[in-house]
Coordinates of C-alpha atoms in Angstrom, one line a residue:
Chain A
X1 CA 0.0 0.0 0.0
X2 CA 1.3 3.4 -0.9
X3 CA 0.3 6.1 1.6
X4 CA 0.7 9.8 1.3
X5 CA 0.5 11.8 4.6
X6 CA 0.0 15.5 4.3
X7 CA 1.9 17.4 6.9
X8 CA 1.2 21.0 7.8
X9 CA 4.0 23.0 9.5
X10 CA 2.2 24.9 12.3
X11 CA 3.1 27.0 15.3
X12 CA 3.5 25.1 18.6
X13 CA 0.3 25.4 20.6
X14 CA 2.2 27.3 23.3
X15 CA 3.4 30.0 20.9
X16 CA 2.4 33.6 21.4
X17 CA 0.5 34.6 18.3
X18 CA 1.0 38.1 16.7
X19 CA 0.3 39.7 13.4
X20 CA 2.2 42.2 11.3
X21 CA 1.6 44.4 8.2
X22 CA -1.6 45.9 9.6
X23 CA -2.9 42.6 11.0
X24 CA -2.8 40.9 7.6
X25 CA 0.2 38.6 8.1
X26 CA 1.1 36.1 10.8
X27 CA 4.4 37.0 12.6
X28 CA 6.6 34.0 12.6
X29 CA 9.3 35.7 14.7
X30 CA 10.4 33.5 17.6
X31 CA 7.7 30.9 16.9
X32 CA 8.5 27.2 17.3
X33 CA 6.9 25.1 14.6
X34 CA 5.7 21.5 14.9
X35 CA 3.9 18.9 12.8
X36 CA 0.2 19.8 12.8
X37 CA -1.3 17.6 15.6
X38 CA -4.1 16.2 13.4
X39 CA -1.5 15.2 10.9
X40 CA 0.7 13.6 13.5
X41 CA -2.1 11.3 14.6
X42 CA -2.4 10.3 10.9
X43 CA 1.4 9.9 10.5
X44 CA 1.5 7.6 13.5
X45 CA -1.4 5.6 12.0
X46 CA 0.5 5.3 8.8
X47 CA 3.5 4.0 10.7
X48 CA 1.3 1.2 12.1
X49 CA 0.1 0.3 8.6
X50 CA 3.8 0.2 7.6
X51 CA 4.8 -2.0 10.6
X52 CA 1.8 -4.3 10.7
X53 CA 0.7 -4.7 7.1
X54 CA 3.6 -3.3 5.1
X55 CA 3.3 0.1 3.4
X56 CA 5.4 2.8 1.9
X57 CA 4.9 6.1 3.5
X58 CA 5.6 9.5 1.8
X59 CA 5.0 12.7 3.6
X60 CA 4.3 15.9 1.8
X61 CA 4.1 19.6 2.7
X62 CA 3.5 22.8 0.7
X63 CA 5.9 25.4 2.0
X64 CA 9.2 27.1 1.8
X65 CA 12.6 25.7 2.9
X66 CA 11.9 26.7 6.5
X67 CA 9.4 23.9 6.7
X68 CA 12.0 21.2 6.0
X69 CA 12.8 20.5 9.7
X70 CA 9.1 19.5 10.1
X71 CA 9.3 17.1 7.2
X72 CA 12.6 15.8 8.5
X73 CA 11.0 15.0 11.8
X74 CA 8.4 13.0 10.0
X75 CA 11.2 11.1 8.3
X76 CA 12.9 10.6 11.7
X77 CA 9.6 9.2 13.0
X78 CA 9.7 6.6 10.2
X79 CA 8.3 8.0 7.0
X80 CA 10.2 6.6 3.9
X81 CA 10.5 9.7 1.9
X82 CA 9.4 13.3 1.8
X83 CA 8.2 15.8 -0.8
X84 CA 8.2 19.6 -0.4
X85 CA 6.2 21.6 -2.9
X86 CA 8.2 24.8 -3.0
X87 CA 5.5 27.4 -2.6
X88 CA 4.0 29.4 0.2
X89 CA 0.8 27.8 1.5
X90 CA -1.6 30.7 0.7
X91 CA -5.1 29.3 0.7
X92 CA -6.9 26.0 0.9
X93 CA -7.7 25.7 -2.8
X94 CA -4.1 26.4 -3.8
X95 CA -2.7 23.9 -1.3
X96 CA -5.3 21.2 -2.4
X97 CA -4.3 21.7 -6.0
X98 CA -0.6 21.3 -5.2
X99 CA -1.3 18.2 -3.1
X100 CA -3.5 16.8 -5.8
X101 CA -0.7 17.0 -8.3
X102 CA 1.7 15.2 -6.0
X103 CA -1.0 12.6 -5.3
X104 CA -1.7 12.0 -8.9
X105 CA 2.0 11.8 -9.9
X106 CA 2.7 9.3 -7.0
X107 CA -0.4 7.1 -7.5
X108 CA -1.2 6.6 -3.8
X109 CA -3.8 4.2 -2.4
X110 CA -4.4 6.1 0.8
X111 CA -4.0 9.8 1.5
X112 CA -4.1 10.8 5.1
X113 CA -4.6 14.5 5.9
X114 CA -5.4 16.1 9.2
X115 CA -9.1 17.2 9.6
X116 CA -7.7 20.8 9.8
X117 CA -4.5 22.5 10.6
X118 CA -4.3 24.2 13.9
X119 CA -3.0 27.5 12.5
X120 CA -5.7 28.8 10.2
X121 CA -8.2 26.0 10.9
X122 CA -9.6 26.2 7.3
X123 CA -10.5 22.5 7.2
X124 CA -10.9 22.7 3.4
X125 CA -8.0 20.8 2.0
X126 CA -8.9 17.2 2.6
X127 CA -12.3 17.5 0.9
X128 CA -10.9 19.4 -2.0
X129 CA -8.1 17.0 -2.4
X130 CA -10.5 14.0 -2.5
X131 CA -12.6 15.8 -5.2
X132 CA -9.5 16.8 -7.3
X133 CA -8.1 13.2 -7.2
X134 CA -11.5 11.5 -7.6
X135 CA -11.0 9.5 -4.4
X136 CA -13.5 8.6 -1.7
X137 CA -13.5 10.8 1.3
X138 CA -14.1 10.4 5.0
X139 CA -13.7 13.4 7.3
X140 CA -13.3 13.7 11.1
X141 CA -11.9 10.1 10.9
X142 CA -11.1 8.5 14.3
X143 CA -10.4 5.0 13.2
X144 CA -9.2 3.3 10.0
X145 CA -8.6 -0.2 8.9
X146 CA -7.6 -1.3 5.4
X147 CA -7.9 -4.9 4.0
X148 CA -6.9 -5.2 0.3
X149 CA -8.8 -2.6 -1.5
X150 CA -11.5 -2.2 1.2
X151 CA -11.4 0.3 4.0
X152 CA -13.4 0.6 7.2
X153 CA -13.4 4.1 8.6
X154 CA -14.9 5.4 11.8
X155 CA -16.1 8.9 11.8
X156 CA -16.9 11.2 14.7
X157 CA -20.4 12.5 14.5
X158 CA -22.2 14.7 17.0
X159 CA -22.4 12.7 20.2
X160 CA -21.5 9.4 18.6
X161 CA -19.6 7.4 15.9
X162 CA -20.4 6.3 12.4
X163 CA -18.6 3.3 10.8
X164 CA -18.3 3.6 7.0
X165 CA -17.3 0.9 4.5
X166 CA -15.5 2.3 1.5
X167 CA -12.8 1.5 -0.9
X168 CA -9.4 2.8 -2.0
X169 CA -8.3 5.2 -3.3
X170 CA -9.4 7.1 -0.2
X171 CA -8.6 10.5 1.4
X172 CA -9.3 10.9 5.1
X173 CA -9.4 14.0 7.3
X174 CA -7.9 12.5 10.4
X175 CA -7.8 13.5 14.0
X176 CA -7.2 12.1 17.5
X177 CA -8.7 8.7 17.7
X178 CA -6.8 7.4 14.7
X179 CA -4.2 6.8 17.4
X180 CA -4.1 8.3 20.9
X181 CA -1.7 11.0 22.2
X182 CA 0.2 8.3 24.1
X183 CA 0.9 6.5 20.8
X184 CA 2.6 9.5 19.3
X185 CA 6.3 9.0 18.7
X186 CA 9.3 11.0 19.7
X187 CA 12.1 10.5 17.1
X188 CA 14.8 8.4 18.6
X189 CA 18.5 9.0 17.8
X190 CA 18.7 6.2 15.2
X191 CA 15.6 7.6 13.4
X192 CA 17.1 11.1 13.4
X193 CA 20.4 9.8 11.9
X194 CA 18.5 7.7 9.3
X195 CA 16.4 10.7 8.3
X196 CA 19.5 12.5 7.1
X197 CA 19.9 9.9 4.5
X198 CA 16.3 9.7 3.3
X199 CA 15.1 11.4 0.2
X200 CA 13.5 14.8 0.5
X201 CA 12.4 15.8 -2.9
X202 CA 11.6 19.5 -3.7
X203 CA 9.1 20.0 -6.5
X204 CA 8.1 23.3 -8.1
X205 CA 4.4 24.2 -7.6
X206 CA 1.8 23.4 -10.3
X207 CA 0.1 26.3 -11.9
X208 CA -2.7 27.2 -9.6
X209 CA -4.4 30.3 -8.3
X210 CA -5.8 31.3 -4.9
X211 CA -9.5 31.5 -4.5
X212 CA -9.5 33.4 -1.2
X213 CA -7.4 36.1 0.4
X214 CA -7.0 36.9 4.1
X215 CA -7.6 40.6 4.6
X216 CA -7.5 40.9 8.4
X217 CA -6.8 38.9 11.5
X218 CA -8.0 39.7 15.0
X219 CA -6.9 38.3 18.2
X220 CA -9.3 37.5 21.0
X221 CA -9.4 40.1 23.8
X222 CA -6.6 39.5 26.3
X223 CA -7.5 37.7 29.5
X224 CA -8.4 40.0 32.3
X225 CA -7.2 39.7 35.9
X226 CA -8.5 37.0 38.2
X227 CA -11.1 38.1 40.7
X228 CA -11.1 36.3 43.9
X229 CA -14.4 35.9 45.7
X230 CA -14.6 34.8 49.3
X231 CA -16.2 31.4 49.8
X232 CA -18.7 33.0 52.2
X233 CA -19.9 35.4 49.5
X234 CA -21.8 33.1 47.1
X235 CA -24.2 35.9 46.1
X236 CA -21.4 38.0 44.8
X237 CA -20.0 35.0 42.9
X238 CA -23.4 34.3 41.2
X239 CA -23.8 38.0 40.5
X240 CA -20.4 38.2 38.9
X241 CA -20.9 35.1 36.8
X242 CA -24.3 36.3 35.7
X243 CA -23.7 40.0 35.1
X244 CA -20.0 40.3 34.3
X245 CA -18.9 37.0 32.8
X246 CA -22.3 36.3 31.4
X247 CA -21.8 32.6 31.6
X248 CA -24.9 31.8 33.7
Chain B
X1 CA 25.2 42.6 2.8
X2 CA 26.4 39.2 1.8
X3 CA 28.8 37.7 4.3
X4 CA 31.5 35.3 3.2
X5 CA 30.8 32.2 5.3
X6 CA 34.5 31.5 5.3
X7 CA 34.9 34.4 7.7
X8 CA 32.3 33.2 10.1
X9 CA 32.3 30.9 13.2
X10 CA 29.1 28.9 13.3
X11 CA 27.2 29.1 16.7
X12 CA 24.0 27.6 15.4
X13 CA 22.7 24.1 16.2
X14 CA 22.4 22.1 13.0
X15 CA 18.9 20.8 12.1
X16 CA 19.9 17.4 13.4
X17 CA 21.2 18.8 16.7
X18 CA 18.0 20.8 17.1
X19 CA 16.0 17.6 16.5
X20 CA 18.1 15.7 19.0
X21 CA 17.5 18.5 21.6
X22 CA 13.8 18.5 20.9
X23 CA 13.5 14.7 21.2
X24 CA 15.3 14.9 24.6
X25 CA 13.0 17.7 25.8
X26 CA 9.9 15.8 24.7
X27 CA 11.2 12.6 26.3
X28 CA 11.8 14.4 29.6
X29 CA 8.4 16.1 29.6
X30 CA 6.6 12.8 29.0
X31 CA 8.5 10.4 31.0
X32 CA 10.3 12.3 33.7
X33 CA 8.4 15.6 34.6
X34 CA 5.3 13.9 36.1
X35 CA 7.4 11.9 38.6
X36 CA 10.2 14.3 39.6
X37 CA 9.1 15.1 43.1
X38 CA 8.0 11.5 43.9
X39 CA 11.4 10.1 43.0
X40 CA 13.1 12.9 44.8
X41 CA 11.2 12.3 48.0
X42 CA 11.4 8.5 48.0
X43 CA 15.0 8.6 46.7
X44 CA 13.8 6.1 44.1
X45 CA 16.1 5.2 41.2
X46 CA 13.6 4.8 38.4
X47 CA 15.2 2.1 36.3
X48 CA 12.4 1.9 33.8
X49 CA 13.1 5.5 32.7
X50 CA 16.6 4.4 31.8
X51 CA 15.3 1.5 29.8
X52 CA 13.1 3.9 27.8
X53 CA 16.1 6.3 27.4
X54 CA 17.9 3.3 26.0
X55 CA 15.2 2.9 23.3
X56 CA 15.6 6.6 22.5
X57 CA 19.4 6.2 22.0
X58 CA 20.3 8.3 25.1
X59 CA 22.3 5.6 26.8
X60 CA 25.0 5.2 24.2
X61 CA 25.0 8.7 22.7
X62 CA 28.7 8.6 21.8
X63 CA 28.9 4.9 21.0
X64 CA 29.3 4.2 17.3
X65 CA 26.3 2.5 15.6
X66 CA 28.3 -0.7 15.0
X67 CA 28.3 -1.3 18.8
X68 CA 24.6 -0.5 19.1
X69 CA 25.0 3.2 20.0
X70 CA 23.7 6.4 18.5
X71 CA 27.0 7.5 16.9
X72 CA 26.6 11.1 17.9
X73 CA 29.2 13.7 19.0
X74 CA 29.7 15.9 22.0
X75 CA 27.5 18.8 20.9
X76 CA 24.5 16.4 20.7
X77 CA 25.5 14.8 24.0
X78 CA 25.5 18.2 25.7
X79 CA 22.0 18.9 24.2
X80 CA 20.6 15.7 25.6
X81 CA 22.1 16.0 29.1
X82 CA 21.0 19.6 29.3
X83 CA 17.4 19.0 28.2
X84 CA 17.0 16.1 30.7
X85 CA 18.7 18.1 33.5
X86 CA 16.3 21.0 32.9
X87 CA 13.5 18.7 34.0
X88 CA 15.3 16.5 36.5
X89 CA 19.0 16.9 37.2
X90 CA 19.3 13.6 39.0
X91 CA 18.2 11.7 35.8
X92 CA 20.7 13.9 33.9
X93 CA 23.4 12.9 36.4
X94 CA 22.7 9.2 36.0
X95 CA 22.7 9.5 32.2
X96 CA 25.9 11.4 32.3
X97 CA 27.6 8.8 34.6
X98 CA 26.4 5.9 32.5
X99 CA 27.4 7.4 29.1
X100 CA 30.6 9.3 29.8
X101 CA 32.2 7.2 32.6
X102 CA 31.4 3.5 32.4
X103 CA 30.5 3.2 28.7
X104 CA 33.0 5.7 27.5
X105 CA 35.8 4.0 29.5
X106 CA 35.1 0.7 27.7
X107 CA 34.6 2.4 24.4
X108 CA 37.9 4.3 24.7
X109 CA 40.1 1.7 26.3
X110 CA 38.4 -1.7 25.7
X111 CA 39.7 -4.1 23.1
X112 CA 37.5 -5.2 20.3
X113 CA 36.2 -8.3 22.1
X114 CA 35.3 -6.3 25.2
X115 CA 33.6 -3.6 23.2
X116 CA 31.5 -6.2 21.3
X117 CA 30.6 -7.9 24.6
X118 CA 29.6 -4.9 26.7
X119 CA 28.8 -1.9 24.6
X120 CA 25.6 -3.1 22.9
X121 CA 24.2 -4.0 26.3
X122 CA 25.1 -0.6 27.8
X123 CA 24.1 1.5 24.8
X124 CA 20.6 0.0 24.8
X125 CA 20.3 0.1 28.6
X126 CA 19.9 -3.6 28.8
X127 CA 22.6 -3.0 31.3
X128 CA 23.3 0.0 33.5
X129 CA 26.9 1.0 34.0
X130 CA 28.8 2.2 37.1
X131 CA 32.4 3.5 37.3
X132 CA 34.6 3.6 40.4
X133 CA 37.7 5.6 41.2
X134 CA 36.9 7.3 44.5
X135 CA 37.3 5.6 47.9
X136 CA 36.4 6.5 51.4
X137 CA 39.8 8.1 52.1
X138 CA 40.8 9.0 48.6
X139 CA 38.7 11.5 46.7
X140 CA 40.7 14.2 44.9
X141 CA 43.8 12.2 45.9
X142 CA 42.7 9.2 43.9
X143 CA 46.3 8.0 43.4
X144 CA 46.5 7.0 47.0
X145 CA 43.7 4.4 46.7
X146 CA 43.7 1.3 48.9
X147 CA 41.7 -1.2 46.7
X148 CA 44.1 -3.6 45.2
X149 CA 44.2 -6.3 42.5
X150 CA 46.8 -9.1 42.9
X151 CA 47.6 -11.4 40.0
X152 CA 46.7 -15.1 40.7
X153 CA 47.3 -17.3 37.7
X154 CA 45.2 -16.0 34.8
X155 CA 43.0 -14.0 37.2
X156 CA 43.2 -11.1 39.5
X157 CA 42.0 -11.0 43.1
X158 CA 40.4 -7.7 44.1
X159 CA 40.0 -6.4 47.6
X160 CA 38.7 -3.1 48.9
X161 CA 35.8 -0.7 48.4
X162 CA 34.8 2.1 46.1
X163 CA 32.7 5.0 47.5
X164 CA 30.1 7.4 46.1
X165 CA 29.5 5.3 43.0
X166 CA 26.6 6.2 40.8
X167 CA 24.6 3.0 40.1
X168 CA 26.5 1.2 42.8
X169 CA 23.5 -1.0 43.5
X170 CA 21.5 -1.1 40.3
X171 CA 24.5 -1.3 37.9
X172 CA 25.0 -4.5 36.0
X173 CA 28.7 -3.8 35.3
X174 CA 31.3 -1.5 36.9
X175 CA 34.5 -0.2 35.6
X176 CA 36.8 0.1 38.6
X177 CA 40.3 1.5 38.9
X178 CA 42.4 -0.4 41.4
X179 CA 45.9 -0.5 42.6
X180 CA 48.2 -3.0 41.0
X181 CA 51.5 -1.3 41.9
X182 CA 52.9 1.1 44.5
X183 CA 50.8 3.6 46.3
X184 CA 51.1 7.1 44.8
X185 CA 52.6 5.8 41.5
X186 CA 50.4 7.1 38.7
X187 CA 51.3 4.0 36.8
X188 CA 50.5 1.7 39.7
X189 CA 46.8 1.4 38.9
X190 CA 44.8 -0.8 36.4
X191 CA 41.2 -0.7 35.2
X192 CA 38.9 -3.7 35.2
X193 CA 35.3 -4.2 34.0
X194 CA 33.5 -6.3 36.6
X195 CA 30.0 -7.7 36.1
X196 CA 27.4 -7.7 38.9
X197 CA 27.0 -11.2 40.2
X198 CA 30.8 -12.0 40.2
X199 CA 31.4 -13.7 43.5
X200 CA 33.0 -11.4 46.0
X201 CA 31.6 -8.3 44.4
X202 CA 28.7 -6.6 46.2
X203 CA 27.0 -3.3 46.9
X204 CA 27.3 -1.5 50.2
X205 CA 25.4 1.3 51.7
X206 CA 23.3 3.6 49.5
X207 CA 23.9 7.2 50.4
X208 CA 21.1 9.5 51.6
X209 CA 21.8 12.8 49.8
X210 CA 21.0 16.5 49.9
X211 CA 20.1 16.5 46.2
X212 CA 20.3 14.3 43.0
X213 CA 18.2 11.9 45.0
X214 CA 16.8 9.9 42.1
X215 CA 20.3 9.1 41.1
X216 CA 21.6 6.2 43.0
X217 CA 24.9 6.6 44.8
X218 CA 26.3 3.6 46.7
X219 CA 29.4 1.7 47.7
X220 CA 31.1 -1.1 45.8
X221 CA 32.7 -3.8 47.9
X222 CA 35.3 -6.3 46.8
X223 CA 36.0 -9.2 49.0
X224 CA 38.5 -11.6 47.4
X225 CA 36.7 -11.0 44.1
X226 CA 38.2 -13.1 41.4
X227 CA 38.2 -11.3 38.0
X228 CA 39.6 -12.9 34.8
X229 CA 42.5 -11.1 33.1
X230 CA 40.2 -10.8 30.0
X231 CA 38.2 -8.2 32.0
X232 CA 41.3 -5.9 32.2
X233 CA 40.9 -2.7 30.2
X234 CA 44.1 -1.7 28.5
X235 CA 47.5 -2.4 29.9
X236 CA 48.5 -3.1 33.5
X237 CA 49.5 0.2 35.1
X238 CA 47.4 2.4 32.7
X239 CA 44.3 2.6 34.9
X240 CA 44.9 6.1 36.4
X241 CA 46.0 7.7 33.1
X242 CA 42.9 6.2 31.5
X243 CA 40.7 7.5 34.3
X244 CA 42.1 11.0 33.8
X245 CA 41.3 10.9 30.1
X246 CA 37.8 9.6 30.8
X247 CA 37.3 12.5 33.3
X248 CA 38.4 14.9 30.6
X249 CA 35.2 14.0 28.7
X250 CA 33.3 13.5 32.0
X251 CA 33.8 17.2 32.7
X252 CA 31.8 18.1 29.6
X253 CA 29.1 15.9 31.0
X254 CA 29.0 17.6 34.4
X255 CA 29.2 20.9 32.6
X256 CA 26.2 20.0 30.5
X257 CA 24.4 18.9 33.6
X258 CA 25.2 22.2 35.3
X259 CA 24.0 24.1 32.2
X260 CA 20.7 22.2 32.3
X261 CA 20.2 23.0 36.0
X262 CA 21.0 26.7 35.5
X263 CA 18.6 27.0 32.5
X264 CA 15.9 25.1 34.4
X265 CA 16.2 27.4 37.4
X266 CA 16.6 30.6 35.3
X267 CA 13.5 29.8 33.2
X268 CA 11.4 29.2 36.3
X269 CA 12.7 32.4 37.9
X270 CA 12.1 34.4 34.7
X271 CA 8.5 33.1 34.4
X272 CA 7.8 33.7 38.1
X273 CA 9.2 37.3 38.1
X274 CA 6.8 38.2 35.3
X275 CA 3.8 36.7 37.1
X276 CA 4.5 37.8 40.7
X277 CA 3.0 41.2 41.4
X278 CA 4.2 43.3 44.4
X279 CA 3.6 47.0 44.9
X280 CA 1.3 46.9 41.9
X281 CA 3.9 45.7 39.4
X282 CA 5.5 42.4 38.3
X283 CA 8.6 42.0 40.3
X284 CA 10.6 41.7 37.0
X285 CA 10.1 45.5 36.7
X286 CA 12.3 46.1 39.7
X287 CA 16.0 46.3 39.1
X288 CA 16.8 44.2 42.1
X289 CA 15.2 41.3 40.2
X290 CA 15.8 42.2 36.6
X291 CA 19.6 42.7 37.1
X292 CA 19.8 39.3 38.8
X293 CA 18.1 37.9 35.7
X294 CA 20.5 39.7 33.4
X295 CA 23.5 38.2 35.3
X296 CA 21.9 34.7 35.2
X297 CA 21.3 34.9 31.4
X298 CA 24.8 36.2 30.7
X299 CA 26.5 33.6 32.8
X300 CA 24.4 30.8 31.3
X301 CA 25.3 32.0 27.8
X302 CA 29.0 32.0 28.8
X303 CA 28.8 28.5 30.2
X304 CA 27.2 27.2 27.1
X305 CA 29.8 28.7 24.8
X306 CA 32.7 27.3 26.9
X307 CA 31.1 23.9 27.0
X308 CA 30.5 23.8 23.2
X309 CA 34.0 24.9 22.6
X310 CA 35.2 21.9 24.7
X311 CA 32.8 19.7 22.8
X312 CA 34.3 21.0 19.5
X313 CA 37.8 20.2 20.7
X314 CA 36.7 16.8 21.8
X315 CA 34.9 16.0 18.5
X316 CA 38.0 17.0 16.6
X317 CA 40.3 14.8 18.8
X318 CA 42.2 17.7 20.3
X319 CA 43.3 18.1 23.8
X320 CA 40.4 19.2 25.9
X321 CA 41.8 19.0 29.4
X322 CA 42.1 22.8 30.1
X323 CA 38.9 24.0 28.3
X324 CA 37.0 21.0 29.7
X325 CA 38.1 21.9 33.2
X326 CA 37.2 25.5 32.6
X327 CA 33.8 24.6 31.3
X328 CA 33.1 22.2 34.2
X329 CA 34.3 24.7 36.8
X330 CA 32.5 27.7 35.4
X331 CA 29.2 26.0 34.5
X332 CA 29.0 24.3 37.9
X333 CA 29.7 27.5 39.9
X334 CA 27.2 29.3 37.7
X335 CA 24.5 26.7 38.2
X336 CA 24.9 26.9 42.0
X337 CA 24.7 30.7 41.9
X338 CA 21.8 30.7 39.4
X339 CA 19.8 28.2 41.5
X340 CA 20.5 30.3 44.6
X341 CA 19.3 33.5 42.9
X342 CA 16.3 31.6 41.4
X343 CA 15.2 30.7 45.0
X344 CA 15.8 34.3 46.0
X345 CA 13.6 35.6 43.2
X346 CA 10.8 33.2 44.3
X347 CA 11.1 34.5 47.9
X348 CA 9.2 32.3 50.4
X349 CA 7.6 30.2 47.6
X350 CA 11.1 29.3 46.4
X351 CA 11.7 27.7 49.7
X352 CA 8.7 25.4 49.3
X353 CA 8.4 22.2 47.2
X354 CA 5.5 23.7 45.2
X355 CA 8.0 25.4 42.9
X356 CA 10.9 23.6 41.1
X357 CA 13.7 25.9 42.3
X358 CA 14.3 24.4 45.7
X359 CA 15.2 21.1 44.0
X360 CA 17.5 22.8 41.5
X361 CA 19.1 24.5 44.5
X362 CA 19.7 21.2 46.3
X363 CA 20.7 19.3 43.1
X364 CA 23.1 22.0 41.8
X365 CA 25.6 21.6 44.6
X366 CA 26.7 18.2 43.4
X367 CA 28.1 19.9 40.2
X368 CA 30.9 21.8 42.0
X369 CA 32.0 18.6 43.7
X370 CA 31.4 15.5 41.5
X371 CA 34.0 14.4 39.0
X372 CA 36.6 16.8 40.4
X373 CA 35.8 19.7 42.7
X374 CA 36.2 23.3 41.6
X375 CA 39.5 23.4 43.5
X376 CA 40.8 20.4 41.5
X377 CA 39.6 22.1 38.3
X378 CA 41.7 25.1 39.3
X379 CA 44.6 22.8 39.9
X380 CA 44.2 21.3 36.4
X381 CA 43.8 24.6 34.7
X382 CA 46.6 26.4 36.5
X383 CA 49.0 23.5 35.8
X384 CA 48.2 23.6 32.2
X385 CA 48.4 27.3 31.7
X386 CA 51.7 27.5 33.6
X387 CA 53.3 24.7 31.7

């Protein structure tokens, strides 16, 4: 089985987020980048396919050279090869078209993308990618088994689960549940050294346009100071929660 | 302006080094952080963590891949010890002792057969390593040791005891330096690798320590312990010289450990100083605090540069004795001072176990003592610069 895992290069969840150029651009200054968590669950699931059933795993990212450490980490975790589409990831449609080109050129049976990236949270790419590659699509995927050409996928639905029978080629929008947090892997020293020798191919972007443009970003209002209420003063607490915090 | 790279010195971690450091950090956050205070209070040596560290490749960092190790150099080694020590110095100390003393002694001075026999076990943490030079009455004056090995046919009979040995109880193999010649003769000592379970070899008392409490420190006792000549590392009479060379590298270890402690304490103090409000302002806005932080940051930076210079010399097989001693001495004194100031910045809370700095304060003191006191480092440095 040939698996393509789409990897977004996103800020660490503990990063302080700021915008520049009149709140139109994300400020990457001093920000640590990681593999998008939804993608990391998918990558780990791909490793299980590789180890238990045999699979060749390629990771792909659309981004500049600064995203290579993130791809290299995926190689250190155990992916066989990596592809970087040398273009800035501007909008969902653009990224999906780039990934579709890579997917078609490589002839993958299974494409694992994260449900959404935790930076811009667009959530558009997996669906578009499935359409562009004419593959089946399961979103919010929390469980996946593949036997031959048949796939059984479990989807999270509001308050429950749905099990879907489908066939390859398949695109999933994966998330936690594909594997658990405790299953995620830290690259070991051998993996890191081996990753240096694995192929990281840089491909130039396919001709594609953006369909959207971000014109402004706004941050949530900063957290206010903590108000302490004496345990004897329940009325004040209720009043504050009702009138000020407006949560009850 | 374009800068000719040929005119530059590179102070950046490579992508690989950065990845190694991140892995060590994530490993420590997941496997060590949740248990730090429990292990400290109960003085428990958490052997399962070392087995996991073995899977990560942290137990044979410098051991070539052909012997089951990670085949990395000293810059990566510093990064690993530092990241682990930031979370728990005592685990950092045990990693340091395992890697740079026992394992490194066998790697550097063992013959091919010995390396094939022991290094794969040590590098994967199937076995934990100990190393013994110090005795009850001979610390800095190691040359005056009383433990002896006497040749008996093809074997050696060892009698005596080694003191303050990391992994003295849980170790599976110990490299010990014992006297085979005259007292005080630097060529009168020989190194042996002795496996646990060898008749006549046992562990004595486990020390109850101020800090570094999750790192086990105990006595090794030899009572007519018969060791085959095949366990001798290098030539008869070379043990002390070998030990000094092992300690050259060991100083980088303790320096890295010190650096991790200093960074851990500094980062905690920096965070606290921005959160703690007094007189209506965060205490970081008062010069009494901010100047302390400035000193801490500067001294940490200087320690780091000195240690990576020593690592660079070691990686390129050049003499590291002086710079290594400077790095160990400076970084260890800095970590004690930084840990002390970190407690001071925390005020009363720093004295409680609810904040991490009291532990850094206790753990830090080992660094100016272990593997050569600050005074001995001064002796080494002064002898070398006055040559």
